[in-house]
Short mmCIF file of C-alpha atoms in Angstrom, two decimals:
data_model
loop_
_atom_site.label_atom_id
_atom_site.label_comp_id
_atom_site.label_asym_id
_atom_site.label_seq_id
_atom_site.Cartn_x
_atom_site.Cartn_y
_atom_site.Cartn_z
CA UNK E 69 -0.04 -0.01 0.00
CA UNK E 70 3.09 2.30 0.17
CA UNK E 71 3.51 2.12 -3.70
CA UNK E 72 2.87 5.47 -5.32
CA UNK E 73 -0.09 4.33 -7.45
CA UNK E 74 -2.14 3.83 -4.28
CA UNK E 75 -2.02 7.53 -3.78
CA UNK E 76 -2.10 9.53 -0.46
CA UNK E 77 -4.71 10.04 2.19
CA UNK E 78 -5.75 13.69 3.00
CA UNK E 79 -3.82 15.15 5.92
CA UNK E 80 -3.25 18.57 7.52
CA UNK E 81 -5.23 21.52 6.22
CA UNK E 82 -6.76 19.40 3.54
CA UNK E 83 -8.22 17.03 6.16
CA UNK E 84 -9.46 19.87 8.22
CA UNK E 85 -11.26 21.27 5.37
CA UNK E 86 -12.79 17.90 4.66
CA UNK E 87 -14.08 17.78 8.35
CA UNK E 88 -15.98 21.01 7.73
CA UNK E 89 -17.96 19.54 4.91
CA UNK E 90 -21.67 18.76 5.70
CA UNK E 91 -21.14 15.62 3.47
CA UNK E 92 -18.40 14.27 5.78
CA UNK E 93 -19.93 12.56 8.83
CA UNK E 94 -18.82 9.71 11.11
CA UNK E 95 -15.35 9.81 9.64
CA UNK E 96 -16.35 9.36 5.98
CA UNK E 97 -18.11 11.05 3.04
CA UNK E 98 -21.75 10.26 2.80
CA UNK E 99 -24.22 10.02 0.01
CA UNK E 100 -27.44 12.13 0.07
CA UNK E 101 -29.48 8.99 0.55
CA UNK E 102 -28.57 5.91 2.58
CA UNK E 103 -26.47 3.79 0.27
CA UNK E 104 -24.88 0.43 0.42
CA UNK E 105 -22.14 -0.83 -1.86
CA UNK E 106 -23.65 -4.28 -2.04
CA UNK E 107 -27.43 -4.53 -2.38
CA UNK E 108 -29.77 -6.17 0.09
CA UNK E 109 -29.83 -9.98 -0.32
CA UNK E 110 -26.22 -10.08 -1.64
CA UNK E 111 -22.88 -10.37 0.29
CA UNK E 112 -19.56 -8.91 -0.58
CA UNK E 113 -17.99 -12.32 -0.55
CA UNK E 114 -20.72 -13.67 -2.86
CA UNK E 115 -20.38 -10.79 -5.28
CA UNK E 116 -16.55 -11.30 -5.38
CA UNK E 117 -16.91 -15.02 -5.98
CA UNK E 118 -19.34 -14.45 -8.73
CA UNK E 119 -17.22 -11.87 -10.37
CA UNK E 120 -14.08 -14.11 -10.25
CA UNK E 121 -15.65 -17.48 -11.06
CA UNK E 122 -19.17 -16.97 -12.10
CA UNK E 123 -20.21 -17.97 -15.61
CA UNK E 124 -20.10 -14.98 -17.95
CA UNK E 125 -20.73 -14.47 -21.66
CA UNK E 126 -19.44 -11.83 -24.08
CA UNK E 127 -17.72 -9.82 -21.37
CA UNK E 128 -14.85 -9.00 -23.86
CA UNK E 129 -15.24 -8.57 -27.67
CA UNK E 130 -13.88 -11.43 -29.84
CA UNK E 131 -12.92 -8.89 -32.48
CA UNK E 132 -11.05 -5.61 -32.37
CA UNK E 133 -13.46 -2.69 -31.65
CA UNK E 134 -13.52 -0.13 -34.44
CA UNK E 135 -11.98 3.37 -33.52
CA UNK E 136 -11.22 6.64 -35.10
CA UNK E 137 -7.85 8.32 -34.63
CA UNK E 138 -8.65 11.99 -34.59
CA UNK E 139 -5.83 14.57 -34.48
CA UNK E 140 -6.32 16.12 -31.05
CA UNK E 141 -3.69 18.70 -31.72
CA UNK E 142 -5.77 20.12 -34.56
CA UNK E 143 -9.37 19.97 -33.60
CA UNK E 144 -11.88 22.01 -35.55
CA UNK E 145 -12.60 25.57 -34.15
CA UNK E 146 -15.91 24.66 -32.65
CA UNK E 147 -17.39 22.91 -29.65
CA UNK E 148 -16.64 19.15 -29.89
CA UNK E 149 -16.08 16.06 -27.74
CA UNK E 150 -13.81 13.09 -28.22
CA UNK E 151 -14.48 9.94 -26.23
CA UNK E 152 -11.53 7.70 -25.40
CA UNK E 153 -13.64 4.78 -24.12
CA UNK E 154 -14.96 4.14 -20.62
CA UNK E 155 -15.29 7.51 -18.87
CA UNK E 156 -12.41 9.32 -20.47
CA UNK E 157 -13.09 12.12 -22.87
CA UNK E 158 -11.90 15.47 -24.08
CA UNK E 159 -14.22 18.45 -24.32
CA UNK E 160 -13.51 21.51 -26.26
CA UNK E 161 -16.00 24.24 -25.22
CA UNK E 162 -15.68 27.90 -25.64
CA UNK E 163 -12.06 27.34 -26.74
CA UNK E 164 -11.22 25.69 -23.55
CA UNK E 165 -9.94 22.12 -23.63
CA UNK E 166 -11.40 20.11 -20.70
CA UNK E 167 -10.04 16.59 -20.05
CA UNK E 168 -12.25 14.26 -17.89
CA UNK E 169 -11.05 11.14 -16.00
CA UNK E 170 -8.33 10.11 -18.42
CA UNK E 171 -7.15 6.55 -18.19
CA UNK E 172 -4.62 6.03 -20.96
CA UNK E 173 -2.27 3.53 -19.49
CA UNK E 174 -4.08 0.50 -21.07
CA UNK E 175 -5.33 -0.82 -17.78
CA UNK E 176 -7.68 0.25 -15.04
CA UNK E 177 -6.09 -1.15 -11.79
CA UNK E 178 -3.09 -0.49 -9.63
CA UNK E 179 -1.08 -3.10 -11.48
CA UNK E 180 -0.70 -3.51 -15.27
CA UNK E 181 -1.50 -7.22 -15.52
CA UNK E 182 -5.28 -6.87 -14.59
CA UNK E 183 -8.26 -5.12 -16.00
CA UNK E 184 -6.68 -4.56 -19.35
CA UNK E 185 -8.29 -2.55 -22.07
CA UNK E 186 -10.18 -4.44 -24.92
CA UNK E 187 -8.12 -5.05 -28.01
CA UNK E 188 -7.94 -1.97 -30.19
CA UNK E 189 -9.37 0.42 -27.69
CA UNK E 190 -6.12 1.67 -26.31
CA UNK E 191 -5.20 3.86 -29.23
CA UNK E 192 -4.85 7.29 -27.59
CA UNK E 193 -1.70 7.96 -25.65
CA UNK E 194 -0.45 10.87 -23.55
CA UNK E 195 1.50 12.14 -26.46
CA UNK E 196 -1.61 12.46 -28.54
CA UNK E 197 -3.20 15.03 -26.17
CA UNK E 198 -2.88 18.76 -26.67
CA UNK E 199 -2.17 21.10 -23.75
CA UNK E 200 -5.26 20.95 -21.48
CA UNK E 201 -6.72 24.02 -19.81
CA UNK E 202 -8.71 22.02 -17.13
CA UNK E 203 -8.53 18.56 -15.78
CA UNK E 204 -11.68 17.22 -14.12
CA UNK E 205 -11.54 14.17 -11.82
CA UNK E 206 -14.84 12.86 -10.68
CA UNK E 207 -13.45 10.46 -8.06
CA UNK E 208 -10.35 8.43 -7.06
CA UNK E 209 -11.18 4.93 -8.35
CA UNK E 210 -8.49 3.51 -10.64
CA UNK E 211 -10.76 3.41 -13.69
CA UNK E 212 -11.10 7.23 -13.34
CA UNK E 213 -7.77 8.37 -11.66
CA UNK E 214 -4.79 6.49 -13.28
CA UNK E 215 -1.43 6.96 -11.78
CA UNK E 216 0.55 6.28 -14.98
CA UNK E 217 -1.65 8.88 -16.94
CA UNK E 218 -1.42 11.47 -14.16
CA UNK E 219 2.44 11.22 -14.07
CA UNK E 220 2.53 12.16 -17.76
CA UNK E 221 0.00 14.83 -17.52
CA UNK E 222 1.21 17.01 -14.71
CA UNK E 223 3.14 19.31 -17.09
CA UNK E 224 0.40 19.47 -19.58
CA UNK E 225 -2.45 20.75 -17.47
CA UNK E 226 -3.36 24.41 -16.56
CA UNK E 227 -5.61 23.52 -13.52
CA UNK E 228 -7.23 20.48 -11.92
CA UNK E 229 -10.77 20.64 -10.41
CA UNK E 230 -11.76 17.64 -8.25
CA UNK E 231 -13.76 16.87 -5.06
CA UNK E 232 -12.42 17.33 -1.51
CA UNK E 233 -9.38 15.24 -0.66
CA UNK E 234 -8.60 14.02 -4.27
CA UNK E 235 -5.91 16.62 -4.51
CA UNK E 236 -3.78 14.60 -1.93
CA UNK E 237 -3.22 11.94 -4.55
CA UNK E 238 -2.21 14.40 -7.31
CA UNK E 239 -0.05 16.44 -5.12
CA UNK E 240 1.73 13.13 -4.09
CA UNK E 241 2.23 12.46 -7.89
CA UNK E 242 3.90 15.88 -8.54
CA UNK E 243 1.06 18.20 -9.44
CA UNK E 244 1.75 21.68 -8.02
CA UNK E 245 -0.56 22.47 -4.98
CA UNK E 246 -1.47 25.82 -6.66
CA UNK E 247 -2.87 24.21 -9.67
CA UNK E 248 -5.27 21.99 -7.72
CA UNK E 249 -8.70 23.18 -6.79
CA UNK E 250 -10.73 20.96 -4.45
CA UNK E 251 -14.34 21.69 -3.90
CA UNK E 252 -17.50 20.38 -2.23
CA UNK E 253 -20.87 19.65 -3.73
CA UNK E 254 -22.66 22.84 -4.87
CA UNK E 255 -19.59 24.83 -4.99
CA UNK E 256 -18.41 26.67 -8.12
CA UNK E 257 -15.13 27.44 -9.98
CA UNK E 258 -15.31 30.61 -12.12
CA UNK E 259 -13.23 30.05 -15.27
CA UNK E 260 -12.11 33.08 -17.34
CA UNK E 261 -14.71 34.37 -19.72
CA UNK E 262 -18.28 33.19 -19.31
CA UNK E 263 -17.59 29.62 -18.03
CA UNK E 264 -18.32 28.31 -14.60
CA UNK E 265 -17.69 24.80 -13.46
CA UNK E 266 -20.13 23.57 -10.62
CA UNK E 267 -19.55 20.39 -8.45
CA UNK E 268 -22.79 18.59 -8.01
CA UNK E 269 -23.79 15.44 -6.08
CA UNK E 270 -23.33 11.84 -7.22
CA UNK E 271 -24.30 8.47 -5.53
CA UNK E 272 -21.15 6.48 -5.40
CA UNK E 273 -18.10 5.89 -3.07
CA UNK E 274 -14.31 6.43 -3.26
CA UNK E 275 -11.11 4.83 -2.23
CA UNK E 276 -7.84 3.32 -3.51
CA UNK E 277 -6.96 1.22 -0.57
CA UNK E 278 -8.51 -0.37 2.52
CA UNK E 279 -10.26 2.59 3.86
CA UNK E 280 -13.19 3.98 1.74
CA UNK E 281 -14.87 7.31 1.44
CA UNK E 282 -12.02 9.59 2.55
CA UNK E 283 -12.31 11.64 -0.64
CA UNK E 284 -15.44 13.18 -2.34
CA UNK E 285 -16.88 11.71 -5.45
CA UNK E 286 -18.74 14.30 -7.59
CA UNK E 287 -20.55 15.06 -10.87
CA UNK E 288 -19.84 18.39 -12.75
CA UNK E 289 -21.72 21.04 -14.63
CA UNK E 290 -19.99 22.93 -17.27
CA UNK E 291 -21.98 26.14 -17.79
CA UNK E 292 -21.24 28.77 -20.48
CA UNK E 293 -23.28 31.64 -21.83
CA UNK E 294 -24.65 29.38 -24.54
CA UNK E 295 -24.39 25.81 -23.26
CA UNK E 296 -24.93 23.58 -20.15
CA UNK E 297 -23.36 20.13 -19.92
CA UNK E 298 -23.78 17.62 -17.27
CA UNK E 299 -20.93 15.31 -16.50
CA UNK E 300 -22.24 12.46 -14.34
CA UNK E 301 -19.18 10.59 -13.23
CA UNK E 302 -20.14 7.35 -11.50
CA UNK E 303 -23.56 7.41 -9.89
CA UNK E 304 -26.45 5.15 -8.87
CA UNK E 305 -29.82 6.50 -9.70
CA UNK E 306 -31.28 8.82 -6.99
CA UNK E 307 -33.22 12.10 -6.55
CA UNK E 308 -30.11 14.23 -7.08
CA UNK E 309 -30.62 14.02 -10.86
CA UNK E 310 -33.93 15.83 -10.54
CA UNK E 311 -32.51 18.36 -8.02
CA UNK E 312 -29.70 19.23 -10.44
CA UNK E 313 -31.98 19.52 -13.38
CA UNK E 314 -34.28 21.90 -11.60
CA UNK E 315 -31.36 23.93 -10.29
CA UNK E 316 -29.81 24.54 -13.64
CA UNK E 317 -32.88 24.59 -15.83
CA UNK E 318 -32.00 21.57 -17.91
CA UNK E 319 -29.05 20.61 -20.08
CA UNK E 320 -28.00 20.59 -23.70
CA UNK E 321 -26.11 17.30 -23.06
CA UNK E 322 -25.91 14.86 -20.22
CA UNK E 323 -22.88 12.46 -20.18
CA UNK E 324 -24.09 9.65 -18.02
CA UNK E 325 -22.72 6.46 -16.58
CA UNK E 326 -23.94 3.46 -18.44
CA UNK E 327 -22.02 0.28 -17.95
CA UNK E 328 -20.26 -1.84 -15.26
CA UNK E 329 -23.69 -2.12 -13.47
CA UNK E 330 -25.10 -5.10 -11.63
CA UNK E 331 -28.25 -5.64 -9.56
CA UNK E 332 -25.82 -6.65 -6.73
CA UNK E 333 -24.58 -3.09 -6.59
CA UNK E 334 -27.44 -1.05 -8.25
CA UNK E 335 -27.28 1.76 -5.65
CA UNK E 336 -23.90 2.93 -6.78
CA UNK E 337 -24.11 2.31 -10.60
CA UNK E 338 -27.03 3.29 -12.91
CA UNK E 339 -28.93 0.32 -14.46
CA UNK E 340 -29.80 0.53 -18.13
CA UNK E 341 -33.43 0.98 -17.43
CA UNK E 342 -32.60 4.08 -15.21
CA UNK E 343 -30.56 5.82 -17.81
CA UNK E 344 -33.33 7.59 -19.57
CA UNK E 345 -35.12 8.43 -16.39
CA UNK E 346 -31.98 10.06 -15.06
CA UNK E 347 -31.79 12.14 -18.37
CA UNK E 348 -35.36 13.09 -18.05
CA UNK E 349 -34.94 14.12 -14.41
CA UNK E 350 -32.00 16.32 -15.63
CA UNK E 351 -34.16 17.70 -18.38
CA UNK E 352 -31.47 16.80 -20.82
CA UNK E 353 -31.96 17.32 -24.58
CA UNK E 354 -29.33 14.67 -25.59
CA UNK E 355 -27.50 11.81 -23.82
CA UNK E 356 -24.00 10.47 -24.29
CA UNK E 357 -23.51 7.28 -22.39
CA UNK E 358 -20.07 6.37 -21.06
CA UNK E 359 -18.40 3.91 -18.61
CA UNK E 360 -18.42 1.14 -21.25
CA UNK E 361 -16.51 -0.05 -24.35
CA UNK E 362 -13.11 -0.42 -22.96
CA UNK E 363 -12.89 -2.43 -19.70
CA UNK E 364 -14.68 -5.43 -18.09
CA UNK E 365 -15.64 -4.35 -14.53
CA UNK E 366 -19.32 -5.42 -14.31
CA UNK E 367 -19.47 -8.89 -15.86
CA UNK E 368 -22.25 -8.11 -18.23
CA UNK E 369 -21.86 -8.55 -22.09
CA UNK E 370 -19.49 -5.72 -23.18
CA UNK E 371 -22.03 -4.45 -25.85
CA UNK E 372 -25.02 -4.55 -23.53
CA UNK E 373 -24.84 -1.03 -22.18
CA UNK E 374 -24.84 0.53 -25.61
CA UNK E 375 -27.59 -1.77 -26.92
CA UNK E 376 -29.84 -1.13 -24.02
CA UNK E 377 -29.16 2.70 -24.22
CA UNK E 378 -30.01 2.55 -27.93
CA UNK E 379 -33.22 0.78 -27.10
CA UNK E 380 -34.50 2.87 -24.29
CA UNK E 381 -33.56 6.22 -25.85
CA UNK E 382 -35.44 5.33 -29.05
CA UNK E 383 -38.52 4.31 -27.02
CA UNK E 384 -38.29 7.75 -25.18
CA UNK E 385 -37.49 9.67 -28.42
CA UNK E 386 -34.47 11.02 -26.72
CA UNK E 387 -31.46 11.89 -28.92
CA UNK E 388 -28.52 9.58 -28.24
CA UNK E 389 -24.76 10.10 -29.04
CA UNK E 390 -22.93 6.80 -29.38
CA UNK E 391 -19.61 7.64 -30.99
CA UNK E 392 -16.89 5.15 -31.74
CA UNK E 393 -13.80 5.80 -29.67
CA UNK E 394 -12.16 8.90 -31.20
CA UNK E 395 -15.12 9.95 -33.22
CA UNK E 396 -15.86 13.61 -33.15
CA UNK E 397 -19.20 14.54 -31.40
CA UNK E 398 -20.37 17.90 -32.64
CA UNK E 399 -21.93 19.77 -29.66
CA UNK E 400 -23.72 22.25 -31.81
CA UNK E 401 -25.52 19.43 -33.80
CA UNK E 402 -27.98 17.50 -31.74
CA UNK E 403 -29.13 15.75 -34.87
CA UNK E 404 -25.79 14.17 -35.59
CA UNK E 405 -26.21 10.49 -36.51
CA UNK E 406 -23.94 7.72 -35.16
CA UNK E 407 -23.84 4.20 -36.44
CA UNK E 408 -24.63 1.38 -33.95
CA UNK E 409 -21.01 0.29 -34.41
CA UNK E 410 -21.14 -2.34 -31.56
CA UNK E 411 -23.72 -4.48 -33.34
CA UNK E 412 -22.32 -7.49 -35.01
CA UNK E 413 -19.24 -7.59 -32.85
CA UNK E 414 -19.19 -10.30 -30.23
#
C-alpha cells in the first residue's frame, strides 16, 4: 500500500477542510440517501466469488473494436467532444480544452496485468493530447484516476478541479498544489470568460486502498453563456438528478454512466433501465452514455450497455450520441447521427 499508485490520504489543512464539509460525517463522506455498496440480499464475498468465478458471456469482444484516430492537436474551431472509451473524454468548449477522468495506460487497476483495455481500444496515448486547460476528476477509483496517466499529464494541465481530498493523490504524484482546486458539492469554480464549473452530487463511493470514502466523489456541470453540459461521473440513480436538473434549468447534453452495472450493486451504478429516467430528471436534450466500451468491470456482455441505451432512448424519443472511440461529437449538432458500431461484434 506504500507504492505510489495507491495515492495518499488527505492530511493537515486538507483534512481539516474535509471535516468541515456537511457531506463528511462519522469519519467518511456520505451520499445524500442511505447507500450500500452491495445490495440487500447479496454479500460482498458472494459478489466477489461471482465476479471471479461465475459464468459470464461476451464480457470482452472477440474482435477488435472499431476506432477513429482523430488529430487532437488540430481539432476544428468549434465545440466538440472526443471519447477515449470508458469514462475518459476531451471536451472543447468555448475554446477551452477540458479533459475528464483520463485513463490512458491501457489498464484500470493499480497493476498493469489486470483489467486490461479491450483489443484496439487503447489507441490514444499521452503524446496525442494537446495542452489541457482544465482537468476534471470525478473520483479516485482506478478506472477514473490513473497513476501512469497522471504522471505524464502534470506538465500539460493548466488547472485541476476535483472533489475534496482527491488533491492529496495528485500532489503526491507531482502536481503543484497551486494548480489543484478541491471543492465540495454545490460549490463553483469561475473560469475566465463566461464559463463556470459547478460540483454537484453523485451517488457512489471512493477509495484506492483499504479505507473507503475519505475523498469526495462528484458530478460536474460545465456552464457557459450558450451551453450547459452535465458530467455525471459514476452514480447510482437517485433524486439528485432531478434536483440538479431543476437548479440549472436543464442541459444541452448529459454525459451519463452506462456500464459496469449489476443488480448486486445497483445503488452505486445506474442500471440500463434507469438511464433515460436520469436524463429526463435532468431535463437533458441529448444523452452521451459512457463507462463502457473499454474495460470489463461489471461482468455483463460488453455491448449490452450500448444496446440497452439505444433501445431505451429510441423508445423515449431522446437523442443519443454513441460515437466510436475517437469519433468527433459535434456539440452544436444534436441531430448528428452515429452508427450502432457495436452491433455484429461479439
